[in-house]
Amino acid sequence: MPELPEVEVLARHLAPLLIGKVIHGVTVRRAKVIAPLSPLQLIRRVRGATIQALSRRGKYLVFQLQPLPPKGECSTLLGHLGMTGRMYVRPADRPLPRHAAVIFSLGRQNLVFEDQRYFGRITFATAVLRRLGPEPLGPEFTAAYLRAALQRSRQAVKVKLLDQSLVAGIGNIYANEALFRAGISPFLPAKELSSSQVHRLRQSIRLVLAEAIAGGSTVPLDWAGTQGKDRLFYFGRAAGTPDYYEERLQVYDRTGQPCGRCRHPLKRIVQGGRSTFFCPNCQARIPHRSRATGFKT
DNA sequence: CACCATGTTCCTTG
DNA sequence: CCAAGGAACATGGT
């Protein structure tokens, strides 16, 4: 469940449920998720602390903890959901799911961190934040910044969008969606984007992310994923029911389906070990002069 | 059995 | 030092 929009929606959901709550205890069922701390070290640092604030940076959840009484500095705890992580609040007396990795007790309720693949992390090591690029929806992410950042690389633009030090929070789904929306070939070397392409790409990134946040804020979500499928965000394929997500993604995981713009079959290829989905017609490397592409240059 | 999956880090190689 | 590519991590779906 984790790219910028999902983490943002999750943070907004959890904040009112968690702020002001005291962490009474922690249960660690998968030690690797909290490495390099041991379960005892984590408990020592967290027990009795009050959750003061919850925000997001890139794909990280940022918890501000106030240790015990008025004593001590505020400390920062990071949560990262990896590929399959979930975090949710629910009554403490409910049985734990198979892949519950860390459980914070908040009295009558628990904050559960569950992760099928255990790629997620909970850590006090905040140094990673300093390596993140600007927030794509923030004021620093200007066209001038993006152009300068892309100019230094021959790497394919699709691969660069996944570089968290370039811009924070874009993952494989929204990288694909943003490039499709901008009408830019995923193969185009970063430094070869024209000025107008850089502008379009920046705008597409922002629109794609903002729309996903808006969508995720509107629709009721299944935080604990009890429906079996991942109905939380990406693959809302519930039969019937108002299914906003069904048509939300234009290219991701749509190999062979007709492009929504031109009806060409969408293609899947691999770049940097990750799938790239794109329309070979709308996202051609060299746009056909004779064909009206609809993407202004 | 094969291949694929929303992510990051570490290790090579150039 | 940097850029780029690949494996590893762990589990499950198809």
PDB file of N, CA and C in Angstrom, chain A residues 203-267:
ATOM      1  N   GLN A 203       4.032  18.919 -13.829  1.00  0.00           N
ATOM      2  CA  GLN A 203       2.600  19.125 -13.630  1.00  0.00           C
ATOM      3  C   GLN A 203       1.858  17.792 -13.558  1.00  0.00           C
ATOM      4  N   SER A 204       2.264  16.848 -14.378  1.00  0.00           N
ATOM      5  CA  SER A 204       1.608  15.536 -14.369  1.00  0.00           C
ATOM      6  C   SER A 204       1.843  14.807 -13.048  1.00  0.00           C
ATOM      7  N   ILE A 205       3.067  14.900 -12.561  1.00  0.00           N
ATOM      8  CA  ILE A 205       3.368  14.279 -11.274  1.00  0.00           C
ATOM      9  C   ILE A 205       2.449  14.848 -10.204  1.00  0.00           C
ATOM     10  N   ARG A 206       2.345  16.143 -10.181  1.00  0.00           N
ATOM     11  CA  ARG A 206       1.542  16.786  -9.139  1.00  0.00           C
ATOM     12  C   ARG A 206       0.060  16.442  -9.263  1.00  0.00           C
ATOM     13  N   LEU A 207      -0.421  16.413 -10.490  1.00  0.00           N
ATOM     14  CA  LEU A 207      -1.837  16.096 -10.683  1.00  0.00           C
ATOM     15  C   LEU A 207      -2.148  14.658 -10.308  1.00  0.00           C
ATOM     16  N   VAL A 208      -1.302  13.760 -10.761  1.00  0.00           N
ATOM     17  CA  VAL A 208      -1.535  12.338 -10.498  1.00  0.00           C
ATOM     18  C   VAL A 208      -1.537  12.066  -8.988  1.00  0.00           C
ATOM     19  N   LEU A 209      -0.592  12.668  -8.288  1.00  0.00           N
ATOM     20  CA  LEU A 209      -0.522  12.451  -6.845  1.00  0.00           C
ATOM     21  C   LEU A 209      -1.686  13.128  -6.120  1.00  0.00           C
ATOM     22  N   ALA A 210      -1.975  14.347  -6.519  1.00  0.00           N
ATOM     23  CA  ALA A 210      -3.045  15.078  -5.841  1.00  0.00           C
ATOM     24  C   ALA A 210      -4.393  14.401  -6.056  1.00  0.00           C
ATOM     25  N   GLU A 211      -4.619  13.899  -7.247  1.00  0.00           N
ATOM     26  CA  GLU A 211      -5.883  13.210  -7.515  1.00  0.00           C
ATOM     27  C   GLU A 211      -6.003  11.923  -6.715  1.00  0.00           C
ATOM     28  N   ALA A 212      -4.877  11.234  -6.560  1.00  0.00           N
ATOM     29  CA  ALA A 212      -4.910   9.992  -5.780  1.00  0.00           C
ATOM     30  C   ALA A 212      -5.213  10.293  -4.313  1.00  0.00           C
ATOM     31  N   ILE A 213      -4.638  11.354  -3.803  1.00  0.00           N
ATOM     32  CA  ILE A 213      -4.918  11.733  -2.414  1.00  0.00           C
ATOM     33  C   ILE A 213      -6.388  12.120  -2.269  1.00  0.00           C
ATOM     34  N   ALA A 214      -6.876  12.900  -3.211  1.00  0.00           N
ATOM     35  CA  ALA A 214      -8.275  13.313  -3.153  1.00  0.00           C
ATOM     36  C   ALA A 214      -9.194  12.097  -3.221  1.00  0.00           C
ATOM     37  N   GLY A 215      -8.870  11.168  -4.124  1.00  0.00           N
ATOM     38  CA  GLY A 215      -9.694   9.967  -4.256  1.00  0.00           C
ATOM     39  C   GLY A 215      -9.677   9.136  -2.991  1.00  0.00           C
ATOM     40  N   GLY A 216      -8.481   8.961  -2.444  1.00  0.00           N
ATOM     41  CA  GLY A 216      -8.358   8.153  -1.244  1.00  0.00           C
ATOM     42  C   GLY A 216      -8.982   8.793  -0.024  1.00  0.00           C
ATOM     43  N   SER A 217      -9.166  10.094  -0.082  1.00  0.00           N
ATOM     44  CA  SER A 217      -9.782  10.792   1.042  1.00  0.00           C
ATOM     45  C   SER A 217     -11.299  10.754   0.971  1.00  0.00           C
ATOM     46  N   THR A 218     -11.812  10.440  -0.211  1.00  0.00           N
ATOM     47  CA  THR A 218     -13.251  10.489  -0.440  1.00  0.00           C
ATOM     48  C   THR A 218     -13.921   9.145  -0.170  1.00  0.00           C
ATOM     49  N   VAL A 219     -13.231   8.102  -0.550  1.00  0.00           N
ATOM     50  CA  VAL A 219     -13.843   6.779  -0.532  1.00  0.00           C
ATOM     51  C   VAL A 219     -13.539   6.059   0.780  1.00  0.00           C
ATOM     52  N   PRO A 220     -14.505   5.334   1.321  1.00  0.00           N
ATOM     53  CA  PRO A 220     -14.221   4.561   2.534  1.00  0.00           C
ATOM     54  C   PRO A 220     -13.206   3.462   2.238  1.00  0.00           C
ATOM     55  N   LEU A 221     -12.192   3.371   3.060  1.00  0.00           N
ATOM     56  CA  LEU A 221     -11.115   2.421   2.807  1.00  0.00           C
ATOM     57  C   LEU A 221     -11.101   1.319   3.853  1.00  0.00           C
ATOM     58  N   ASP A 222     -10.635   0.189   3.415  1.00  0.00           N
ATOM     59  CA  ASP A 222     -10.559  -0.985   4.280  1.00  0.00           C
ATOM     60  C   ASP A 222      -9.153  -1.068   4.863  1.00  0.00           C
ATOM     61  N   TRP A 223      -8.927  -0.359   5.951  1.00  0.00           N
ATOM     62  CA  TRP A 223      -7.570  -0.194   6.468  1.00  0.00           C
ATOM     63  C   TRP A 223      -6.914  -1.505   6.831  1.00  0.00           C
ATOM     64  N   ALA A 224      -7.637  -2.397   7.428  1.00  0.00           N
ATOM     65  CA  ALA A 224      -7.038  -3.647   7.873  1.00  0.00           C
ATOM     66  C   ALA A 224      -7.012  -4.693   6.762  1.00  0.00           C
ATOM     67  N   GLY A 225      -7.641  -4.400   5.634  1.00  0.00           N
ATOM     68  CA  GLY A 225      -7.617  -5.333   4.517  1.00  0.00           C
ATOM     69  C   GLY A 225      -8.328  -6.627   4.814  1.00  0.00           C
ATOM     70  N   THR A 226      -9.393  -6.553   5.565  1.00  0.00           N
ATOM     71  CA  THR A 226     -10.081  -7.768   5.986  1.00  0.00           C
ATOM     72  C   THR A 226     -10.892  -8.400   4.854  1.00  0.00           C
ATOM     73  N   GLN A 227     -10.989  -7.709   3.741  1.00  0.00           N
ATOM     74  CA  GLN A 227     -11.755  -8.258   2.618  1.00  0.00           C
ATOM     75  C   GLN A 227     -10.948  -9.283   1.836  1.00  0.00           C
ATOM     76  N   GLY A 228      -9.745  -9.529   2.254  1.00  0.00           N
ATOM     77  CA  GLY A 228      -8.946 -10.520   1.552  1.00  0.00           C
ATOM     78  C   GLY A 228      -8.082  -9.885   0.493  1.00  0.00           C
ATOM     79  N   LYS A 229      -8.685  -9.145  -0.404  1.00  0.00           N
ATOM     80  CA  LYS A 229      -7.924  -8.457  -1.437  1.00  0.00           C
ATOM     81  C   LYS A 229      -7.350  -7.169  -0.855  1.00  0.00           C
ATOM     82  N   ASP A 230      -6.440  -6.584  -1.593  1.00  0.00           N
ATOM     83  CA  ASP A 230      -5.973  -5.261  -1.215  1.00  0.00           C
ATOM     84  C   ASP A 230      -6.965  -4.241  -1.759  1.00  0.00           C
ATOM     85  N   ARG A 231      -8.008  -4.027  -0.997  1.00  0.00           N
ATOM     86  CA  ARG A 231      -9.007  -3.068  -1.446  1.00  0.00           C
ATOM     87  C   ARG A 231      -8.690  -1.694  -0.904  1.00  0.00           C
ATOM     88  N   LEU A 232      -7.543  -1.597  -0.292  1.00  0.00           N
ATOM     89  CA  LEU A 232      -7.227  -0.335   0.347  1.00  0.00           C
ATOM     90  C   LEU A 232      -7.062   0.790  -0.659  1.00  0.00           C
ATOM     91  N   PHE A 233      -6.372   0.483  -1.732  1.00  0.00           N
ATOM     92  CA  PHE A 233      -6.088   1.588  -2.622  1.00  0.00           C
ATOM     93  C   PHE A 233      -5.969   1.220  -4.086  1.00  0.00           C
ATOM     94  N   TYR A 234      -5.083   0.316  -4.363  1.00  0.00           N
ATOM     95  CA  TYR A 234      -4.695   0.142  -5.755  1.00  0.00           C
ATOM     96  C   TYR A 234      -5.646  -0.705  -6.570  1.00  0.00           C
ATOM     97  N   PHE A 235      -6.064  -1.812  -6.007  1.00  0.00           N
ATOM     98  CA  PHE A 235      -6.698  -2.801  -6.849  1.00  0.00           C
ATOM     99  C   PHE A 235      -8.142  -3.012  -6.439  1.00  0.00           C
ATOM    100  N   GLY A 236      -8.859  -1.915  -6.354  1.00  0.00           N
ATOM    101  CA  GLY A 236     -10.242  -1.984  -5.931  1.00  0.00           C
ATOM    102  C   GLY A 236     -11.106  -2.631  -6.990  1.00  0.00           C
ATOM    103  N   ARG A 237     -11.188  -3.931  -6.919  1.00  0.00           N
ATOM    104  CA  ARG A 237     -11.943  -4.627  -7.956  1.00  0.00           C
ATOM    105  C   ARG A 237     -13.203  -5.274  -7.391  1.00  0.00           C
ATOM    106  N   ALA A 238     -13.641  -4.755  -6.280  1.00  0.00           N
ATOM    107  CA  ALA A 238     -14.851  -5.310  -5.683  1.00  0.00           C
ATOM    108  C   ALA A 238     -15.981  -5.278  -6.706  1.00  0.00           C
ATOM    109  N   ALA A 239     -16.642  -6.409  -6.846  1.00  0.00           N
ATOM    110  CA  ALA A 239     -17.750  -6.478  -7.789  1.00  0.00           C
ATOM    111  C   ALA A 239     -18.869  -5.555  -7.342  1.00  0.00           C
ATOM    112  N   GLY A 240     -19.518  -4.938  -8.291  1.00  0.00           N
ATOM    113  CA  GLY A 240     -20.596  -4.021  -7.946  1.00  0.00           C
ATOM    114  C   GLY A 240     -20.048  -2.786  -7.262  1.00  0.00           C
ATOM    115  N   THR A 241     -20.548  -2.489  -6.128  1.00  0.00           N
ATOM    116  CA  THR A 241     -20.158  -1.346  -5.283  1.00  0.00           C
ATOM    117  C   THR A 241     -19.522  -0.170  -6.037  1.00  0.00           C
ATOM    118  N   PRO A 242     -19.698   1.004  -5.493  1.00  0.00           N
ATOM    119  CA  PRO A 242     -19.091   2.186  -6.115  1.00  0.00           C
ATOM    120  C   PRO A 242     -17.584   2.028  -6.114  1.00  0.00           C
ATOM    121  N   ASP A 243     -17.013   1.860  -7.265  1.00  0.00           N
ATOM    122  CA  ASP A 243     -15.615   1.467  -7.340  1.00  0.00           C
ATOM    123  C   ASP A 243     -14.777   2.524  -8.049  1.00  0.00           C
ATOM    124  N   TYR A 244     -14.499   3.542  -7.330  1.00  0.00           N
ATOM    125  CA  TYR A 244     -13.765   4.665  -7.899  1.00  0.00           C
ATOM    126  C   TYR A 244     -12.410   4.221  -8.426  1.00  0.00           C
ATOM    127  N   TYR A 245     -11.803   3.268  -7.780  1.00  0.00           N
ATOM    128  CA  TYR A 245     -10.426   2.911  -8.108  1.00  0.00           C
ATOM    129  C   TYR A 245     -10.287   2.084  -9.365  1.00  0.00           C
ATOM    130  N   GLU A 246     -11.365   1.482  -9.747  1.00  0.00           N
ATOM    131  CA  GLU A 246     -11.276   0.567 -10.874  1.00  0.00           C
ATOM    132  C   GLU A 246     -10.662   1.236 -12.102  1.00  0.00           C
ATOM    133  N   GLU A 247     -11.078   2.424 -12.385  1.00  0.00           N
ATOM    134  CA  GLU A 247     -10.624   3.077 -13.604  1.00  0.00           C
ATOM    135  C   GLU A 247      -9.571   4.144 -13.321  1.00  0.00           C
ATOM    136  N   ARG A 248      -9.069   4.145 -12.122  1.00  0.00           N
ATOM    137  CA  ARG A 248      -8.210   5.256 -11.730  1.00  0.00           C
ATOM    138  C   ARG A 248      -6.848   5.204 -12.419  1.00  0.00           C
ATOM    139  N   LEU A 249      -6.276   4.038 -12.516  1.00  0.00           N
ATOM    140  CA  LEU A 249      -4.942   3.928 -13.096  1.00  0.00           C
ATOM    141  C   LEU A 249      -5.054   3.706 -14.603  1.00  0.00           C
ATOM    142  N   GLN A 250      -4.349   4.528 -15.351  1.00  0.00           N
ATOM    143  CA  GLN A 250      -4.488   4.523 -16.812  1.00  0.00           C
ATOM    144  C   GLN A 250      -3.588   3.504 -17.495  1.00  0.00           C
ATOM    145  N   VAL A 251      -2.431   3.232 -16.924  1.00  0.00           N
ATOM    146  CA  VAL A 251      -1.508   2.307 -17.579  1.00  0.00           C
ATOM    147  C   VAL A 251      -0.981   1.200 -16.666  1.00  0.00           C
ATOM    148  N   TYR A 252      -0.882   1.474 -15.368  1.00  0.00           N
ATOM    149  CA  TYR A 252      -0.263   0.503 -14.481  1.00  0.00           C
ATOM    150  C   TYR A 252      -1.038  -0.812 -14.479  1.00  0.00           C
ATOM    151  N   ASP A 253      -0.326  -1.903 -14.712  1.00  0.00           N
ATOM    152  CA  ASP A 253      -0.906  -3.247 -14.701  1.00  0.00           C
ATOM    153  C   ASP A 253      -1.996  -3.425 -15.747  1.00  0.00           C
ATOM    154  N   ARG A 254      -1.865  -2.728 -16.852  1.00  0.00           N
ATOM    155  CA  ARG A 254      -2.878  -2.821 -17.905  1.00  0.00           C
ATOM    156  C   ARG A 254      -2.298  -3.312 -19.220  1.00  0.00           C
ATOM    157  N   THR A 255      -1.328  -4.171 -19.143  1.00  0.00           N
ATOM    158  CA  THR A 255      -0.712  -4.722 -20.349  1.00  0.00           C
ATOM    159  C   THR A 255      -1.767  -5.284 -21.300  1.00  0.00           C
ATOM    160  N   GLY A 256      -1.665  -4.848 -22.555  1.00  0.00           N
ATOM    161  CA  GLY A 256      -2.561  -5.395 -23.579  1.00  0.00           C
ATOM    162  C   GLY A 256      -3.902  -4.700 -23.686  1.00  0.00           C
ATOM    163  N   GLN A 257      -4.267  -3.956 -22.669  1.00  0.00           N
ATOM    164  CA  GLN A 257      -5.546  -3.244 -22.740  1.00  0.00           C
ATOM    165  C   GLN A 257      -5.390  -2.004 -23.621  1.00  0.00           C
ATOM    166  N   PRO A 258      -6.478  -1.542 -24.213  1.00  0.00           N
ATOM    167  CA  PRO A 258      -6.376  -0.387 -25.103  1.00  0.00           C
ATOM    168  C   PRO A 258      -6.110   0.902 -24.330  1.00  0.00           C
ATOM    169  N   CYS A 259      -5.190   1.679 -24.857  1.00  0.00           N
ATOM    170  CA  CYS A 259      -4.898   2.996 -24.287  1.00  0.00           C
ATOM    171  C   CYS A 259      -6.176   3.833 -24.251  1.00  0.00           C
ATOM    172  N   GLY A 260      -6.382   4.499 -23.154  1.00  0.00           N
ATOM    173  CA  GLY A 260      -7.578   5.321 -23.004  1.00  0.00           C
ATOM    174  C   GLY A 260      -7.606   6.530 -23.931  1.00  0.00           C
ATOM    175  N   ARG A 261      -6.471   6.896 -24.480  1.00  0.00           N
ATOM    176  CA  ARG A 261      -6.422   8.046 -25.388  1.00  0.00           C
ATOM    177  C   ARG A 261      -6.540   7.628 -26.847  1.00  0.00           C
ATOM    178  N   CYS A 262      -5.764   6.577 -27.218  1.00  0.00           N
ATOM    179  CA  CYS A 262      -5.652   6.269 -28.652  1.00  0.00           C
ATOM    180  C   CYS A 262      -6.017   4.836 -29.002  1.00  0.00           C
ATOM    181  N   ARG A 263      -6.332   4.046 -28.010  1.00  0.00           N
ATOM    182  CA  ARG A 263      -6.754   2.657 -28.196  1.00  0.00           C
ATOM    183  C   ARG A 263      -5.638   1.699 -28.594  1.00  0.00           C
ATOM    184  N   HIS A 264      -4.415   2.167 -28.746  1.00  0.00           N
ATOM    185  CA  HIS A 264      -3.310   1.229 -28.963  1.00  0.00           C
ATOM    186  C   HIS A 264      -3.189   0.326 -27.742  1.00  0.00           C
ATOM    187  N   PRO A 265      -2.774  -0.922 -27.954  1.00  0.00           N
ATOM    188  CA  PRO A 265      -2.571  -1.795 -26.794  1.00  0.00           C
ATOM    189  C   PRO A 265      -1.406  -1.289 -25.938  1.00  0.00           C
ATOM    190  N   LEU A 266      -1.622  -1.276 -24.635  1.00  0.00           N
ATOM    191  CA  LEU A 266      -0.561  -0.852 -23.725  1.00  0.00           C
ATOM    192  C   LEU A 266       0.493  -1.943 -23.613  1.00  0.00           C
ATOM    193  N   LYS A 267       1.735  -1.516 -23.401  1.00  0.00           N
ATOM    194  CA  LYS A 267       2.847  -2.466 -23.339  1.00  0.00           C
ATOM    195  C   LYS A 267       3.502  -2.482 -21.961  1.00  0.00           C
TER     196      LYS A 267
END
